[in-house]
XYZ file of C-alpha atoms in Angstrom:
483
model
C 0.085 0.020 -0.026
C 3.106 2.241 0.924
C 4.484 1.251 -2.334
C 1.392 2.117 -4.357
C 1.086 5.562 -2.620
C 4.504 6.546 -3.307
C 4.358 5.827 -7.331
C 0.614 7.701 -7.019
C 2.586 10.538 -5.079
C 5.388 10.087 -8.182
C 2.970 10.681 -10.843
C 0.838 13.568 -9.283
C 4.201 15.430 -9.225
C 4.966 14.731 -12.535
C 1.441 15.734 -13.684
C 2.204 18.905 -12.014
C 4.946 19.764 -13.698
C 3.797 19.085 -16.950
C 0.677 21.222 -16.456
C 2.960 24.567 -15.067
C 4.596 23.891 -18.075
C 1.733 24.350 -20.400
C 0.317 26.806 -18.212
C 3.716 29.156 -19.269
C 3.905 28.559 -22.459
C 0.014 28.639 -23.004
C -0.259 32.252 -24.348
C 1.543 31.667 -27.502
C 0.385 28.469 -27.999
C -3.429 29.763 -27.809
C -2.129 32.886 -29.848
C -1.181 30.212 -32.393
C -3.826 28.463 -32.761
C -5.962 31.366 -32.649
C -4.278 32.448 -36.112
C -4.310 29.766 -37.846
C -6.355 29.030 -40.578
C -8.020 25.628 -41.302
C -5.097 22.791 -41.534
C -7.637 20.565 -43.281
C -8.546 16.924 -42.562
C -5.601 16.768 -39.536
C -6.153 20.087 -38.317
C -3.086 22.330 -36.826
C -0.371 21.398 -34.741
C 0.720 23.159 -31.477
C 3.963 21.548 -29.834
C 5.800 22.764 -27.050
C 8.078 19.675 -26.879
C 11.424 21.611 -26.790
C 9.908 23.720 -23.681
C 8.859 20.385 -21.880
C 12.715 19.049 -22.400
C 14.303 21.805 -20.905
C 11.931 21.670 -18.026
C 12.494 18.006 -17.636
C 16.056 18.543 -17.440
C 15.767 21.848 -15.239
C 13.897 19.199 -13.020
C 16.767 16.832 -13.038
C 19.469 19.124 -12.267
C 17.514 21.016 -9.425
C 15.707 17.963 -7.722
C 12.715 19.518 -7.171
C 10.394 16.987 -5.693
C 12.432 14.084 -6.082
C 11.175 11.255 -4.568
C 14.159 8.166 -4.851
C 18.278 9.022 -4.628
C 20.278 6.997 -6.811
C 23.349 5.918 -5.322
C 26.500 5.248 -7.740
C 29.415 3.218 -6.472
C 32.184 1.419 -8.131
C 33.796 -2.125 -7.101
C 35.961 -0.735 -4.608
C 33.918 2.238 -3.161
C 36.530 4.425 -4.497
C 33.844 6.101 -6.293
C 30.289 7.275 -5.219
C 27.658 9.938 -7.037
C 24.512 10.724 -5.511
C 22.002 11.702 -8.268
C 18.382 13.000 -7.129
C 16.050 11.560 -9.599
C 11.878 10.956 -10.181
C 11.005 7.215 -10.048
C 8.115 8.099 -12.423
C 10.265 8.685 -14.855
C 12.969 5.986 -14.232
C 10.021 4.013 -14.287
C 8.456 4.844 -17.672
C 11.966 4.984 -19.586
C 13.431 1.523 -17.917
C 11.411 -1.758 -17.400
C 14.480 -2.331 -15.286
C 14.540 0.433 -13.221
C 10.517 0.106 -12.657
C 10.898 -3.490 -11.336
C 13.243 -2.126 -8.486
C 11.379 0.502 -7.558
C 8.750 -1.585 -6.963
C 10.506 -3.741 -4.770
C 12.457 -0.737 -3.015
C 12.432 -0.450 0.885
C 13.619 3.437 1.016
C 14.173 6.586 -0.725
C 17.940 5.649 -1.531
C 18.971 2.965 -4.416
C 22.795 1.857 -4.406
C 23.711 0.821 -7.359
C 27.068 -0.841 -8.318
C 28.624 -0.048 -11.797
C 32.160 -0.268 -13.272
C 34.667 2.592 -13.073
C 33.912 3.584 -16.634
C 29.987 3.169 -16.219
C 30.174 5.375 -13.516
C 31.601 8.010 -14.982
C 29.261 8.428 -17.572
C 25.874 7.891 -15.342
C 25.019 10.990 -15.355
C 24.877 11.249 -18.579
C 22.772 7.990 -19.143
C 20.161 9.451 -16.371
C 20.025 12.840 -18.253
C 18.916 10.929 -21.076
C 16.111 9.145 -19.714
C 14.889 12.850 -18.619
C 15.794 14.678 -22.196
C 15.872 11.795 -24.789
C 19.403 13.128 -25.701
C 22.963 13.366 -24.929
C 26.595 14.133 -26.140
C 29.768 11.943 -25.802
C 33.087 11.012 -27.197
C 34.355 7.883 -28.588
C 35.476 6.484 -25.175
C 32.457 7.256 -23.944
C 30.118 4.935 -26.303
C 30.973 1.750 -24.693
C 30.018 2.042 -20.889
C 27.345 3.948 -22.287
C 26.109 1.173 -23.961
C 26.725 -1.029 -21.185
C 24.105 0.795 -19.439
C 21.558 0.915 -21.877
C 21.629 -2.371 -22.104
C 21.546 -3.602 -18.734
C 18.484 -1.225 -17.607
C 16.686 -2.298 -21.237
C 16.733 1.353 -22.927
C 16.105 0.459 -26.342
C 16.453 3.757 -28.107
C 19.644 4.444 -26.530
C 21.206 1.268 -27.102
C 20.652 1.219 -31.044
C 21.311 4.948 -30.625
C 24.712 4.335 -30.057
C 25.274 0.786 -31.982
C 24.285 3.271 -35.027
C 26.850 5.874 -33.333
C 29.312 3.454 -33.350
C 29.088 1.627 -36.799
C 29.169 5.517 -37.921
C 32.451 6.404 -36.144
C 34.458 3.210 -36.954
C 36.838 5.425 -39.249
C 37.471 7.755 -36.341
C 41.170 8.089 -35.653
C 42.523 7.489 -32.320
C 45.958 6.661 -30.696
C 45.296 3.634 -29.758
C 42.954 2.316 -31.833
C 39.167 1.361 -30.812
C 37.318 -0.766 -33.525
C 38.727 -4.279 -32.216
C 37.679 -2.999 -28.755
C 34.151 -2.401 -30.109
C 34.203 -5.925 -31.587
C 35.401 -7.812 -28.694
C 32.714 -5.766 -26.433
C 30.073 -6.655 -29.139
C 30.839 -9.888 -28.947
C 30.628 -10.055 -25.366
C 27.282 -8.197 -25.283
C 25.551 -10.033 -27.865
C 24.940 -7.223 -30.347
C 25.283 -9.018 -33.640
C 24.686 -5.231 -35.514
C 27.740 -3.770 -33.911
C 29.875 -6.685 -34.149
C 29.404 -7.487 -37.563
C 29.946 -4.070 -38.854
C 33.547 -4.109 -36.848
C 34.388 -7.108 -38.304
C 33.595 -6.321 -41.833
C 35.231 -2.554 -41.100
C 38.547 -4.374 -40.173
C 38.358 -7.041 -43.098
C 37.766 -4.571 -45.743
C 40.820 -1.918 -44.236
C 42.846 -4.498 -43.002
C 46.011 -2.783 -43.957
C 45.150 0.339 -41.510
C 44.444 -2.398 -38.721
C 47.941 -3.880 -39.412
C 49.657 -1.094 -39.168
C 47.943 0.810 -35.944
C 48.690 -0.603 -32.506
C 45.879 -2.096 -31.994
C 46.605 -5.247 -34.046
C 48.894 -6.991 -31.205
C 46.162 -6.332 -28.511
C 43.107 -8.386 -30.658
C 42.326 -11.534 -29.162
C 42.965 -14.867 -30.404
C 39.237 -15.317 -31.762
C 39.229 -12.200 -33.700
C 42.269 -13.051 -35.153
C 41.157 -16.424 -36.207
C 38.063 -14.798 -37.789
C 40.233 -12.086 -39.690
C 42.648 -15.220 -40.877
C 40.121 -17.367 -42.391
C 38.263 -14.729 -44.450
C 38.878 -14.260 -48.149
C 37.479 -11.009 -48.412
C 40.441 -9.686 -46.167
C 41.205 -6.201 -48.558
C 45.474 -5.682 -47.636
C 48.425 -5.152 -49.825
C 49.946 -9.255 -50.113
C 49.669 -11.971 -48.430
C 53.343 -11.780 -47.190
C 51.920 -8.118 -45.212
C 49.716 -10.595 -43.711
C 52.315 -13.168 -42.397
C 54.300 -10.112 -41.325
C 51.558 -8.862 -39.060
C 50.954 -12.382 -37.720
C 54.238 -12.963 -36.859
C 54.188 -9.742 -34.563
C 51.373 -10.670 -33.044
C 52.656 -14.167 -31.882
C 55.393 -12.388 -30.442
C 53.672 -9.928 -28.505
C 51.207 -12.440 -27.092
C 53.115 -15.418 -27.099
C 49.791 -17.947 -27.529
C 49.650 -21.309 -26.561
C 51.116 -23.810 -29.447
C 47.757 -24.975 -30.630
C 46.521 -21.267 -30.929
C 50.163 -20.641 -32.796
C 49.791 -23.381 -35.510
C 46.187 -22.778 -36.291
C 46.834 -19.124 -37.104
C 50.026 -19.966 -39.115
C 48.051 -22.333 -40.984
C 45.227 -19.701 -42.027
C 48.396 -17.855 -43.987
C 47.513 -18.765 -47.907
C 51.771 -19.649 -48.673
C 50.709 -20.211 -52.022
C 49.946 -16.694 -52.654
C 53.610 -15.626 -51.495
C 56.035 -15.547 -54.249
C 58.724 -18.351 -53.955
C 61.391 -16.330 -53.834
C 59.834 -14.215 -50.725
C 58.465 -17.868 -49.100
C 62.247 -18.958 -49.210
C 63.301 -16.114 -47.601
C 60.466 -16.233 -44.936
C 61.739 -19.928 -44.345
C 65.325 -18.377 -43.453
C 64.830 -15.509 -41.818
C 61.602 -16.006 -39.431
C 62.001 -17.014 -35.885
C 58.391 -18.011 -35.861
C 58.060 -20.275 -38.975
C 61.314 -22.015 -37.465
C 59.699 -22.649 -34.802
C 56.564 -24.341 -36.257
C 58.469 -25.385 -39.466
C 56.818 -29.125 -38.968
C 53.172 -27.440 -38.375
C 52.874 -25.983 -41.882
C 55.488 -28.123 -43.763
C 52.669 -29.338 -45.899
C 51.442 -26.023 -46.600
C 54.887 -25.141 -47.920
C 55.786 -28.163 -50.008
C 52.171 -27.583 -51.817
C 53.428 -23.967 -52.713
C 56.265 -24.388 -53.797
C 54.757 -27.296 -55.719
C 51.930 -25.090 -56.762
C 54.699 -22.420 -57.832
C 56.771 -25.284 -59.857
C 53.853 -26.458 -62.145
C 51.134 -25.455 -64.220
C 48.065 -24.709 -62.223
C 46.053 -27.248 -64.965
C 48.669 -29.920 -63.916
C 48.007 -29.393 -60.222
C 44.436 -29.469 -60.781
C 44.770 -33.114 -61.605
C 46.172 -34.178 -58.286
C 45.064 -31.684 -55.546
C 41.793 -29.874 -54.864
C 43.165 -26.096 -56.156
C 39.724 -24.907 -54.316
C 40.708 -24.710 -51.340
C 41.846 -21.833 -49.216
C 45.450 -22.340 -49.932
C 45.298 -21.460 -53.453
C 42.428 -18.815 -53.163
C 43.539 -15.351 -53.506
C 41.772 -12.528 -51.313
C 41.819 -9.070 -52.246
C 45.455 -7.917 -52.622
C 46.488 -4.399 -53.622
C 49.552 -4.849 -55.514
C 49.875 -3.658 -58.961
C 49.870 -7.556 -60.033
C 46.279 -7.989 -59.188
C 44.683 -5.151 -60.223
C 44.322 -1.275 -60.651
C 43.222 1.624 -58.723
C 40.660 3.822 -60.869
C 39.361 7.057 -60.374
C 36.722 8.489 -62.105
C 36.042 12.345 -62.567
C 32.734 13.914 -62.731
C 31.310 10.473 -62.759
C 27.710 11.471 -63.736
C 28.483 13.100 -66.658
C 29.442 10.059 -69.481
C 30.933 6.766 -70.211
C 34.650 6.164 -68.674
C 36.583 3.117 -69.931
C 40.287 2.202 -69.223
C 42.867 -0.692 -69.459
C 45.132 -2.625 -67.091
C 47.302 -5.899 -67.190
C 47.512 -8.276 -64.662
C 49.520 -11.649 -64.280
C 47.644 -14.047 -65.479
C 47.596 -15.949 -61.869
C 49.498 -16.358 -58.568
C 51.534 -19.374 -59.656
C 55.112 -18.674 -60.490
C 54.587 -21.192 -63.439
C 52.656 -17.813 -64.576
C 54.906 -15.037 -63.671
C 55.344 -13.673 -67.009
C 52.191 -14.161 -68.332
C 49.626 -10.751 -68.606
C 46.085 -10.449 -69.232
C 45.274 -7.149 -70.540
C 41.174 -5.941 -69.225
C 38.856 -3.642 -70.469
C 36.589 -1.601 -68.755
C 33.492 0.255 -69.461
C 32.027 2.207 -66.788
C 28.648 3.648 -67.421
C 27.227 5.648 -64.825
C 23.202 5.545 -66.409
C 23.018 2.301 -68.245
C 19.506 0.903 -68.497
C 18.649 -2.909 -69.230
C 17.269 -3.082 -73.197
C 14.009 -4.326 -71.587
C 13.930 -0.564 -70.152
C 14.751 1.566 -73.240
C 12.045 3.544 -74.939
C 11.325 1.437 -78.264
C 11.307 3.432 -81.589
C 9.346 1.829 -83.973
C 8.625 4.558 -86.699
C 11.458 4.540 -89.887
C 14.213 7.424 -89.748
C 13.089 8.255 -85.835
C 15.946 10.382 -83.940
C 17.422 7.916 -81.272
C 18.336 10.037 -78.222
C 21.728 10.123 -77.425
C 21.626 9.759 -73.633
C 19.339 7.154 -72.286
C 17.545 9.374 -69.079
C 17.399 7.231 -65.380
C 19.344 4.175 -65.129
C 21.647 2.659 -62.974
C 25.985 2.722 -62.536
C 27.674 -0.446 -64.599
C 30.720 -1.584 -64.829
C 31.596 -4.295 -67.486
C 35.481 -5.671 -67.292
C 36.127 -8.227 -70.339
C 39.686 -9.482 -71.196
C 41.287 -7.670 -74.655
C 41.888 -11.184 -76.089
C 41.572 -14.862 -75.411
C 43.885 -17.535 -74.906
C 44.412 -21.129 -74.201
C 46.204 -19.925 -70.763
C 42.620 -19.149 -69.539
C 41.558 -23.342 -69.754
C 40.776 -24.411 -66.296
C 40.661 -20.590 -65.283
C 37.679 -18.520 -64.247
C 38.550 -14.692 -63.126
C 36.856 -13.046 -60.372
C 36.240 -9.531 -60.676
C 35.943 -7.723 -57.600
C 35.351 -3.460 -57.445
C 36.210 -1.498 -54.067
C 34.126 1.375 -54.055
C 36.019 3.990 -51.538
C 34.456 6.758 -49.169
C 35.493 9.533 -47.587
C 34.830 9.038 -43.170
C 35.882 11.238 -40.624
C 38.593 12.665 -43.076
C 39.814 9.292 -43.680
C 39.899 7.253 -47.040
C 37.693 3.563 -46.763
C 36.316 1.029 -48.436
C 32.717 1.477 -48.347
C 31.553 -1.382 -50.621
C 32.748 -4.543 -52.331
C 31.250 -5.830 -54.901
C 31.865 -9.323 -56.684
C 31.266 -10.697 -59.892
C 32.302 -12.374 -63.038
C 31.906 -9.472 -66.012
C 29.543 -7.185 -64.910
C 28.363 -5.651 -61.794
C 24.833 -5.985 -63.329
C 25.203 -9.100 -61.870
C 24.985 -7.955 -58.340
C 21.942 -5.642 -59.097
C 22.899 -3.191 -56.105
C 26.138 -1.475 -57.730
C 26.332 1.808 -56.201
C 22.898 1.708 -55.083
C 23.331 4.131 -51.995
C 25.530 6.250 -53.658
C 24.420 9.656 -54.376
C 26.702 11.116 -57.245
C 25.059 13.878 -58.114
C 25.931 15.454 -54.598
C 29.072 17.258 -54.613
C 29.294 16.606 -50.905
C 28.575 12.794 -51.162
C 31.168 11.050 -48.527
C 31.733 9.150 -52.286
C 33.260 12.064 -54.058
C 36.622 13.564 -53.639
C 37.366 16.293 -55.108
C 34.447 15.417 -57.425
C 36.210 12.308 -58.023
C 34.947 8.726 -57.532
C 37.842 6.027 -56.175
C 37.548 2.969 -57.539
C 40.166 -0.494 -57.611
C 39.676 -3.411 -59.355
C 40.832 -6.554 -58.361
C 40.796 -9.556 -60.602
C 40.914 -12.926 -58.993
C 41.929 -16.200 -60.669
C 40.166 -19.134 -59.590
C 40.989 -22.568 -60.215
C 39.076 -25.628 -61.391
C 39.888 -29.118 -59.953
C 40.195 -31.678 -62.600
C 40.594 -34.789 -59.929
C 38.827 -37.558 -61.403
C 36.099 -39.082 -58.773
C 36.742 -43.073 -58.289
C 33.799 -45.321 -57.902
């Protein structure tokens, strides 16, 4: 009965505050309503929401009519923070607070929070009153923890969105891997997947940061097993892995699994030989990767067609990642990309095998900013009718074809990958990755989100669209199946 009376008292207090706000602004509101013309079936709108937020913030700051005190303590009790609050507001915003307040025995609630959460608790409470807050990158995780703990869904979603939009932000020690680890622990799938994709598509940046050697073995393996990693070369990845192993000194099984995820066949034989003679890590775990090194040397000494007769060349050892080296593709900067069709040519090595080191393939590329399928184009049946010089509407498209055909292509299919760059937080990052055989039409959503007509678009830098094209040869296994 006492609890119910307390809730009723809090409700009456809150109602009184709202009525006071409404009375203070009634003159302006009535003038607006009386001077307005008929607004149609929906009528006119009178909004004092901003005034209400200001009054609620003042209520929190001044503590007027407070019926509950929040005592926030850290585990070591070295920091104590007391906030005067109102039970009705807390209950309306958080089902967890509502349950706690229903079972309380006094006006003082003792809340035990970690030091990082305690430091932003006042921001968290302010959000419950005002529906907004300001924050720094280092405050995102503790605020997300509080929103999750107290089931404030709107704030939880807002912080997740803030974090996904600030992955590219530069910080002294890096933050994306830390956010990934937190999201994995908190079960935030959206944040976890966004962080993992960002790291995979901008891996060179992570490898060069101080954050790399601090990542967990679980995140390390998640990255090493991906074929969509974007980096300069497989050698860059091995060097970074070696640094991670030296810094963390993992158990033997973890080190072996990580080293076996390296695609040694994608490393030229000369560099591979130097690794075996100079790498202390490879020397220590030589027996664990001996079979992979042996197959890699075989891969480099025989033709891929011959290799395909005896080995499964579809296994990850022989599948390239997205390497930015000139051997694998070319950057392409398209100035004023909405203007007209553009074309370019570039060369790649036929394949990663040293057997094909001197063989080159020339690729022709056509970019169309407003391409329409033939079925969607206007028909002109009248003889002599003038055809339009430019098709209106349409969507961007890229076609990549070899300049010539060759018998060397036997047993090989070429996957084309277009990396679309964007500028975020003053940093150029990979925003989208499109894989196809010949045309981006196969994807259906190429640059669908990119506003190439707006000069301030994140996809345009100095009025240019920045792309990088990667050609990956994929071999077909020719092993005969025995009955």
